CSV table of C-alpha atoms and ligand atoms in Angstrom, one decimal:
chain,number,residue,atom,x,y,z
A,1,MET,CA,99.7,110.2,70.2
A,2,SER,CA,96.9,111.0,72.6
A,3,PHE,CA,96.4,111.1,76.4
A,4,LEU,CA,93.1,109.6,77.4
A,5,ILE,CA,91.1,109.9,80.6
A,6,ILE,CA,88.8,107.1,81.5
A,7,SER,CA,86.6,107.8,84.5
A,8,PRO,CA,83.0,107.0,83.7
A,9,LYS,CA,81.9,106.8,87.4
A,10,LYS,CA,83.6,109.9,88.7
A,11,ASP,CA,83.5,113.4,87.0
A,12,PRO,CA,87.0,114.0,85.6
A,13,LYS,CA,86.5,117.8,85.4
A,14,ALA,CA,89.1,118.6,88.1
A,15,TRP,CA,91.6,116.3,86.3
A,16,ILE,CA,91.0,118.0,83.0
A,17,GLU,CA,91.5,121.4,84.5
A,18,ALA,CA,94.6,120.4,86.3
A,19,LEU,CA,96.1,118.7,83.2
A,20,LYS,CA,95.3,121.7,81.0
A,21,ALA,CA,96.8,124.1,83.5
A,22,GLU,CA,100.1,122.2,83.6
A,23,ALA,CA,100.2,121.1,79.9
A,24,PRO,CA,98.0,123.4,77.7
A,25,ASP,CA,99.2,121.6,74.5
A,26,LEU,CA,98.4,118.1,75.7
A,27,ASP,CA,96.4,116.1,73.1
A,28,LEU,CA,93.7,115.2,75.7
A,29,GLU,CA,90.7,113.0,75.1
A,30,VAL,CA,88.0,111.8,77.5
A,31,TYR,CA,86.4,108.4,77.2
A,32,PRO,CA,84.1,107.5,75.4
A,33,GLN,CA,85.0,110.3,73.0
A,34,VAL,CA,88.1,108.8,71.3
A,35,LYS,CA,88.9,109.7,67.7
A,36,ASP,CA,91.3,106.9,67.0
A,37,PRO,CA,91.9,104.3,69.7
A,38,SER,CA,95.1,103.2,68.0
A,39,LYS,CA,96.7,106.6,68.8
A,40,VAL,CA,96.2,106.2,72.6
A,41,GLU,CA,99.4,105.3,74.4
A,42,TYR,CA,98.7,106.6,77.9
A,43,VAL,CA,95.5,106.4,79.9
A,44,LEU,CA,94.6,108.0,83.3
A,45,SER,CA,92.1,105.6,84.7
A,46,TRP,CA,89.6,105.2,87.5
A,47,ARG,CA,87.2,102.2,87.5
A,48,HIS,CA,87.2,101.7,83.7
A,49,PRO,CA,84.6,99.4,82.1
A,50,HIS,CA,86.3,96.0,82.0
A,51,GLY,CA,87.3,94.7,78.6
A,52,ILE,CA,87.7,98.1,76.9
A,53,TYR,CA,91.5,98.1,76.9
A,54,ARG,CA,91.4,95.4,74.2
A,55,ASP,CA,90.5,98.2,71.8
A,56,PHE,CA,93.6,100.2,72.5
A,57,LYS,CA,96.2,98.4,70.4
A,58,ASN,CA,99.1,100.7,71.1
A,59,LEU,CA,98.5,101.4,74.8
A,60,LYS,CA,101.6,101.4,76.9
A,61,VAL,CA,100.7,102.8,80.3
A,62,ILE,CA,97.6,102.8,82.5
A,63,ALA,CA,98.0,105.4,85.3
A,64,SER,CA,95.6,104.9,88.3
A,65,MET,CA,94.0,108.1,89.6
A,66,GLY,CA,94.6,106.8,93.1
A,67,ALA,CA,96.9,104.8,95.3
A,68,GLY,CA,95.0,101.6,94.6
A,69,ILE,CA,95.2,99.7,91.4
A,70,ASP,CA,92.8,96.8,92.1
A,71,HIS,CA,90.2,98.5,89.9
A,72,ILE,CA,92.7,98.1,87.0
A,73,ILE,CA,94.2,94.7,87.5
A,74,SER,CA,90.8,93.1,88.3
A,75,ASP,CA,90.3,93.3,84.5
A,76,LYS,CA,92.1,90.2,83.4
A,77,GLU,CA,92.2,91.2,79.8
A,78,ILE,CA,94.9,93.8,80.2
A,79,PRO,CA,97.9,92.6,78.2
A,80,GLU,CA,101.0,91.9,80.3
A,81,HIS,CA,103.3,94.4,78.5
A,82,ILE,CA,101.1,97.4,79.7
A,83,GLN,CA,102.7,99.1,82.6
A,84,ILE,CA,100.4,100.2,85.5
A,85,THR,CA,101.3,103.1,87.7
A,86,ARG,CA,99.8,104.4,90.9
A,87,VAL,CA,99.7,107.6,92.9
A,88,VAL,CA,102.2,108.2,95.7
A,89,ASP,CA,101.5,111.7,97.0
A,90,GLU,CA,102.4,113.5,100.2
A,91,GLN,CA,98.9,115.1,100.5
A,92,LEU,CA,97.2,111.7,100.1
A,93,THR,CA,99.3,110.3,102.9
A,94,LYS,CA,98.6,113.4,105.1
A,95,ASP,CA,94.9,113.1,104.5
A,96,MET,CA,94.9,109.4,105.3
A,97,SER,CA,96.8,109.8,108.6
A,98,VAL,CA,94.6,112.7,109.8
A,99,PHE,CA,91.5,110.7,108.9
A,100,VAL,CA,92.6,107.6,110.8
A,101,LEU,CA,93.8,109.6,113.8
A,102,SER,CA,90.4,111.3,113.9
A,103,LEU,CA,88.5,108.0,113.8
A,104,ILE,CA,90.6,106.6,116.7
A,105,LEU,CA,90.2,109.7,118.8
A,106,GLU,CA,86.5,109.8,118.2
A,107,HIS,CA,86.3,106.2,119.3
A,108,LEU,CA,88.5,106.6,122.4
A,109,ARG,CA,86.7,109.7,123.6
A,110,ASN,CA,83.2,108.2,122.9
A,111,LEU,CA,82.3,111.2,120.9
A,112,ALA,CA,79.6,109.6,118.7
A,113,GLN,CA,77.9,108.3,121.9
A,114,HIS,CA,78.0,111.7,123.6
A,115,HIS,CA,76.7,113.4,120.5
A,116,SER,CA,73.8,111.0,119.9
A,117,GLN,CA,72.6,110.4,123.5
A,118,ASN,CA,71.5,114.0,124.3
A,119,GLU,CA,72.3,113.4,128.0
A,120,TRP,CA,74.8,114.9,130.4
A,121,LYS,CA,76.6,111.6,131.1
A,122,PRO,CA,80.5,111.8,131.2
A,123,THR,CA,82.3,108.6,130.4
A,124,SER,CA,85.8,107.4,131.2
A,125,TYR,CA,88.2,107.1,128.3
A,126,GLN,CA,91.4,105.5,127.2
A,127,LEU,CA,94.6,107.5,126.6
A,128,PRO,CA,96.7,107.2,123.4
A,129,GLU,CA,99.7,106.1,125.5
A,130,ASP,CA,97.6,103.2,126.8
A,131,THR,CA,96.4,102.2,123.3
A,132,GLN,CA,98.1,99.8,120.9
A,133,VAL,CA,97.1,100.4,117.3
A,134,GLY,CA,98.0,97.7,114.8
A,135,ILE,CA,98.3,98.7,111.2
A,136,MET,CA,97.9,96.0,108.5
A,137,GLY,CA,99.9,97.2,105.5
A,138,MET,CA,103.1,99.1,106.2
A,139,GLY,CA,103.4,100.8,102.8
A,140,VAL,CA,103.3,104.4,101.9
A,141,LEU,CA,100.0,105.1,103.7
A,142,GLY,CA,100.5,102.6,106.6
A,143,VAL,CA,103.9,104.3,107.4
A,144,GLY,CA,102.3,107.7,107.2
A,145,VAL,CA,99.5,106.7,109.6
A,146,ALA,CA,102.1,105.1,112.0
A,147,GLU,CA,104.1,108.3,112.1
A,148,LYS,CA,101.0,110.4,112.8
A,149,LEU,CA,99.9,108.1,115.6
A,150,ILE,CA,103.4,108.0,117.2
A,151,GLN,CA,103.4,111.8,117.2
A,152,ASN,CA,100.2,111.5,119.2
A,153,LYS,CA,101.7,109.1,121.7
A,154,PHE,CA,100.0,105.9,120.5
A,155,ASN,CA,101.8,102.5,120.7
A,156,VAL,CA,102.0,101.4,117.1
A,157,THR,CA,102.6,98.0,115.6
A,158,GLY,CA,102.6,97.1,111.9
A,159,TRP,CA,102.2,94.0,109.8
A,160,SER,CA,103.4,93.6,106.2
A,161,ARG,CA,104.3,90.9,103.8
A,162,THR,CA,108.0,91.3,104.1
A,163,LYS,CA,110.1,92.2,107.1
A,164,LYS,CA,110.4,96.0,108.0
A,165,GLU,CA,112.3,98.2,110.3
A,166,ILE,CA,110.4,101.4,111.0
A,167,LEU,CA,111.5,103.7,113.8
A,168,GLY,CA,109.1,103.6,116.8
A,169,VAL,CA,107.0,100.7,115.3
A,170,THR,CA,107.0,97.1,116.5
A,171,THR,CA,106.8,95.2,113.2
A,172,TYR,CA,105.5,91.8,112.2
A,173,HIS,CA,105.4,90.2,108.8
A,174,GLY,CA,103.9,87.2,107.0
A,175,ASP,CA,101.1,84.9,107.9
A,176,GLU,CA,103.1,83.2,110.7
A,177,GLN,CA,103.3,86.5,112.7
A,178,LEU,CA,99.8,87.7,112.0
A,179,GLU,CA,98.3,86.2,115.2
A,180,GLU,CA,101.0,87.7,117.4
A,181,PHE,CA,100.4,91.1,115.8
A,182,LEU,CA,96.7,90.9,116.3
A,183,ARG,CA,96.8,89.7,119.9
A,184,GLU,CA,97.4,93.2,121.5
A,185,SER,CA,95.9,95.4,118.8
A,186,ARG,CA,93.2,97.4,120.6
A,187,VAL,CA,92.6,99.2,117.4
A,188,LEU,CA,93.2,97.5,114.1
A,189,VAL,CA,93.6,99.7,110.9
A,190,ASN,CA,93.5,98.0,107.5
A,191,LEU,CA,95.7,99.6,104.9
A,192,LEU,CA,96.5,96.6,102.7
A,193,PRO,CA,96.1,96.7,99.0
A,194,LEU,CA,93.4,94.5,97.6
A,195,THR,CA,95.1,91.4,96.1
A,196,SER,CA,94.2,87.7,95.7
A,197,GLU,CA,96.0,87.2,99.0
A,198,THR,CA,94.3,89.9,101.0
A,199,LYS,CA,90.7,89.6,99.7
A,200,ASN,CA,88.4,88.8,102.7
A,201,VAL,CA,91.3,89.1,105.1
A,202,LEU,CA,89.1,90.8,107.7
A,203,GLN,CA,87.0,87.8,108.7
A,204,LYS,CA,85.8,85.9,111.8
A,205,SER,CA,89.0,84.2,112.9
A,206,LEU,CA,91.0,87.4,112.5
A,207,PHE,CA,88.5,89.3,114.5
A,208,GLU,CA,88.5,86.6,117.2
A,209,ALA,CA,92.3,86.9,117.5
A,210,LEU,CA,91.9,90.6,118.5
A,211,PRO,CA,91.5,91.4,122.2
A,212,LYS,CA,87.9,91.7,123.4
A,213,GLY,CA,86.7,95.2,123.0
A,214,ALA,CA,88.9,96.0,120.0
A,215,PHE,CA,87.9,98.5,117.3
A,216,VAL,CA,88.4,97.9,113.6
A,217,ILE,CA,89.0,100.5,111.0
A,218,ASN,CA,88.9,99.7,107.3
A,219,VAL,CA,90.1,102.4,105.0
A,220,ALA,CA,91.5,100.2,102.3
A,221,ARG,CA,88.9,98.3,100.2
A,222,GLY,CA,85.5,96.9,100.9
A,223,GLU,CA,86.4,93.4,99.5
A,224,HIS,CA,88.9,93.0,102.4
A,225,LEU,CA,86.0,92.7,104.7
A,226,VAL,CA,83.6,89.8,105.2
A,227,GLU,CA,80.6,91.9,106.3
A,228,ASP,CA,78.5,89.3,108.0
A,229,ASP,CA,81.5,88.2,110.2
A,230,LEU,CA,82.0,91.8,111.3
A,231,ILE,CA,78.3,92.2,112.2
A,232,GLU,CA,78.5,88.9,114.1
A,233,VAL,CA,81.5,89.8,116.3
A,234,ILE,CA,80.1,93.2,117.0
A,235,ASN,CA,76.7,91.9,117.9
A,236,ASN,CA,78.2,89.2,120.2
A,237,GLY,CA,80.2,91.8,122.0
A,238,HIS,CA,83.7,90.7,121.0
A,239,LEU,CA,84.4,93.9,119.1
A,240,ALA,CA,83.5,97.3,120.4
A,241,GLY,CA,82.7,98.5,116.9
A,242,ALA,CA,84.1,99.5,113.6
A,243,ALA,CA,84.7,102.5,111.3
A,244,LEU,CA,84.3,101.7,107.6
A,245,ASP,CA,85.2,104.0,104.7
A,246,VAL,CA,85.1,101.5,101.9
A,247,PHE,CA,82.5,98.9,100.9
A,248,ARG,CA,82.0,96.0,98.6
A,249,LYS,CA,79.3,98.0,96.9
A,250,GLU,CA,79.8,101.8,96.7
A,251,PRO,CA,77.7,103.9,97.3
A,252,LEU,CA,76.7,101.7,100.3
A,253,PRO,CA,73.0,100.7,99.5
A,254,ARG,CA,70.4,102.5,101.7
A,255,GLU,CA,69.1,99.2,103.0
A,256,HIS,CA,72.5,97.9,104.1
A,257,PRO,CA,72.6,96.9,107.8
A,258,PHE,CA,75.8,98.9,108.4
A,259,TRP,CA,73.7,102.1,108.3
A,260,LYS,CA,71.6,101.1,111.3
A,261,ASN,CA,74.2,99.5,113.5
A,262,LYS,CA,75.1,102.1,116.2
A,263,LYS,CA,78.5,100.5,116.6
A,264,ILE,CA,79.5,101.0,113.0
A,265,ARG,CA,80.6,104.3,111.6
A,266,VAL,CA,80.1,104.7,107.9
A,267,SER,CA,81.9,107.2,105.7
A,268,PRO,CA,81.6,107.5,101.9
A,269,HIS,CA,85.2,106.5,100.8
A,270,ILE,CA,86.7,109.9,101.7
A,271,ALA,CA,89.7,108.9,103.9
A,272,SER,CA,92.1,110.4,101.3
A,273,ILE,CA,90.9,111.5,98.0
A,274,THR,CA,93.5,112.2,95.3
A,275,ASN,CA,94.0,115.9,94.6
A,276,PRO,CA,94.5,116.3,90.9
A,277,VAL,CA,96.4,119.6,91.4
A,278,THR,CA,99.1,117.9,93.5
A,279,VAL,CA,99.2,114.7,91.5
A,280,VAL,CA,99.1,115.9,87.9
A,281,PRO,CA,102.8,116.7,87.8
A,282,GLN,CA,103.7,113.1,88.5
A,283,ILE,CA,101.2,111.9,85.9
A,284,LEU,CA,102.7,114.2,83.3
A,285,GLU,CA,106.2,113.3,84.3
A,286,ASN,CA,105.5,109.6,83.6
A,287,TYR,CA,103.9,110.6,80.3
A,288,GLU,CA,107.1,112.3,79.3
A,289,ARG,CA,109.2,109.4,80.5
A,290,MET,CA,107.1,107.0,78.5
A,291,LYS,CA,107.5,109.1,75.4
A,292,GLU,CA,111.3,109.2,75.9
A,293,GLY,CA,111.5,105.5,76.7
A,294,LYS,CA,112.6,106.1,80.3
A,295,GLU,CA,111.8,104.1,83.3
A,296,LEU,CA,108.5,105.2,84.9
A,297,LYS,CA,107.9,106.1,88.5
A,298,ASN,CA,105.5,104.3,90.9
A,299,VAL,CA,105.1,101.3,88.7
A,300,VAL,CA,103.1,98.4,90.1
A,301,ASP,CA,104.4,94.9,90.3
A,302,ARG,CA,101.8,93.0,88.4
A,303,GLU,CA,102.8,89.7,89.9
A,304,LYS,CA,102.5,91.0,93.5
A,305,GLU,CA,99.3,92.8,92.5
A,306,TYR,CA,100.3,96.1,94.2
B,401,LIG,P1,101.5,100.2,99.4
B,401,LIG,O1,102.5,101.3,99.5
B,401,LIG,O2,101.6,99.4,98.1
B,401,LIG,O3,101.6,99.3,100.7
B,401,LIG,C1,101.0,98.0,100.8
B,401,LIG,C2,101.5,97.4,102.1
B,401,LIG,O4,100.7,96.2,102.2
B,401,LIG,C3,102.9,97.0,102.1
B,401,LIG,O5,103.5,97.2,103.3
B,401,LIG,C4,102.8,95.5,101.8
B,401,LIG,O6,103.9,94.7,102.3
B,401,LIG,C5,101.6,95.1,102.5
B,401,LIG,N1,101.0,93.9,101.9
B,401,LIG,C6,100.6,93.6,100.7
B,401,LIG,N2,100.2,92.3,100.6
B,401,LIG,C7,100.3,91.8,101.8
B,401,LIG,C8,100.0,90.5,102.4
B,401,LIG,N3,99.6,89.5,101.6
B,401,LIG,N4,100.3,90.3,103.7
B,401,LIG,C9,100.8,91.3,104.5
B,401,LIG,N5,101.1,92.5,104.0
B,401,LIG,C10,100.8,92.8,102.7
B,401,LIG,O7,100.0,100.8,99.4
B,401,LIG,P2,99.5,102.2,100.0
B,401,LIG,O8,99.8,103.3,99.1
B,401,LIG,O9,99.9,102.3,101.4
B,401,LIG,O10,97.9,102.0,99.9
B,401,LIG,C11,97.2,100.9,100.5
B,401,LIG,C12,95.8,100.9,100.1
B,401,LIG,O11,95.0,101.9,100.6
B,401,LIG,C13,95.6,101.1,98.6
B,401,LIG,O12,95.8,99.9,97.8
B,401,LIG,C14,94.1,101.5,98.5
B,401,LIG,O13,93.3,100.3,98.3
B,401,LIG,C15,93.8,102.1,99.9
B,401,LIG,N6,93.5,103.5,99.8
B,401,LIG,C16,92.2,103.9,100.3
B,401,LIG,C17,91.9,105.2,100.3
B,401,LIG,C18,90.6,105.7,100.8
B,401,LIG,O14,90.3,106.9,100.6
B,401,LIG,N7,89.9,105.0,101.6
B,401,LIG,C19,92.8,106.2,99.7
B,401,LIG,C20,94.0,105.7,99.2
B,401,LIG,C21,94.3,104.4,99.3
B,401,LIG,P3,105.4,94.9,101.9
B,401,LIG,O15,105.8,96.2,102.4
B,401,LIG,O16,106.1,93.8,102.5
B,401,LIG,O17,105.4,94.8,100.4
B,402,LIG,C1,91.5,105.6,96.9
B,402,LIG,O1,90.8,104.7,97.3
B,402,LIG,C2,92.8,105.3,96.3
B,402,LIG,O2,93.1,104.1,96.0
B,402,LIG,O3,93.5,106.3,96.1
């Protein structure tokens, strides 16, 4: 039985080191160097070439290297019996919440403007206690971000698929409560998983439902956003701007208009990056569980797509 890493677009060196440190005897292979595909039962995967899982006849588990699994389930050829797991990690949640807080503070305090204008020109600013932040997706990361914002005195609302009760957060759920949730969101943070239901969710009518001057943060997936709609509502003055960490095409092409738009902040998918050292124990625990026929942790519901 072998443990395979498939990560053709991202150097897996840190994963290999962390796995070897925790489990020196692990029979570890790295795609595309696979001696016998029929021996592979467990794969640690990030953006695999679609279609390749057909060749692994005895595969049981695909573990995502990250919280998102859209890069796995977008491959429609993965047999139904294969379990997919994702990362749930305290460090990942902390990193995401600090990142979102930083973006919001940078926006409220007009820091980018001050840093770029080279002029002694103080501006007025909005306080956290006067700012309502709406979080789309109240899962592991959404709740972590909400807690961090509440600690910093923001008014926080959250929107999810099912009803939630979260201390200090006004919650909304389902399509029928979306508009009410958007209406007062001065800052909108997207932390939804990418599914057939949430694809293109950040589009014109949603932006128009936000109050004038709202600021949008997308730290989930590029395919959530209809890019031209965002540019339109920023250029017509309805939105104050946006901070984007994820894109339909990554790396964001040099010629992309987002780079030149002064009201759009671009970051290179760095909101929260999985730390192999903190995550390898849960990956290995699931590997052992699989071998013993036990229930796995952090399994994704393939029907819900997250
Ligand atoms: P999660 O725990 O699975 O939470 C997902 C949340 O979204 C849940 O609250 C869920 O509602 C809600 N949701 C799903 N479909 C919905 C729909 N159709 N309408 C309304 N709400 C819906 O996911 P997570 O761990 O917080 O991660 C969220 C995403 O963040 C990941 O999928 C990934 O794409 C992204 N991410 C980005 C980075 C980065 O560096 N930029 C890093 C890590 C993760 P219920 O609670 O009702 O089920
Ligand atoms: C990063 O984007 C993740 O899904 O963990």
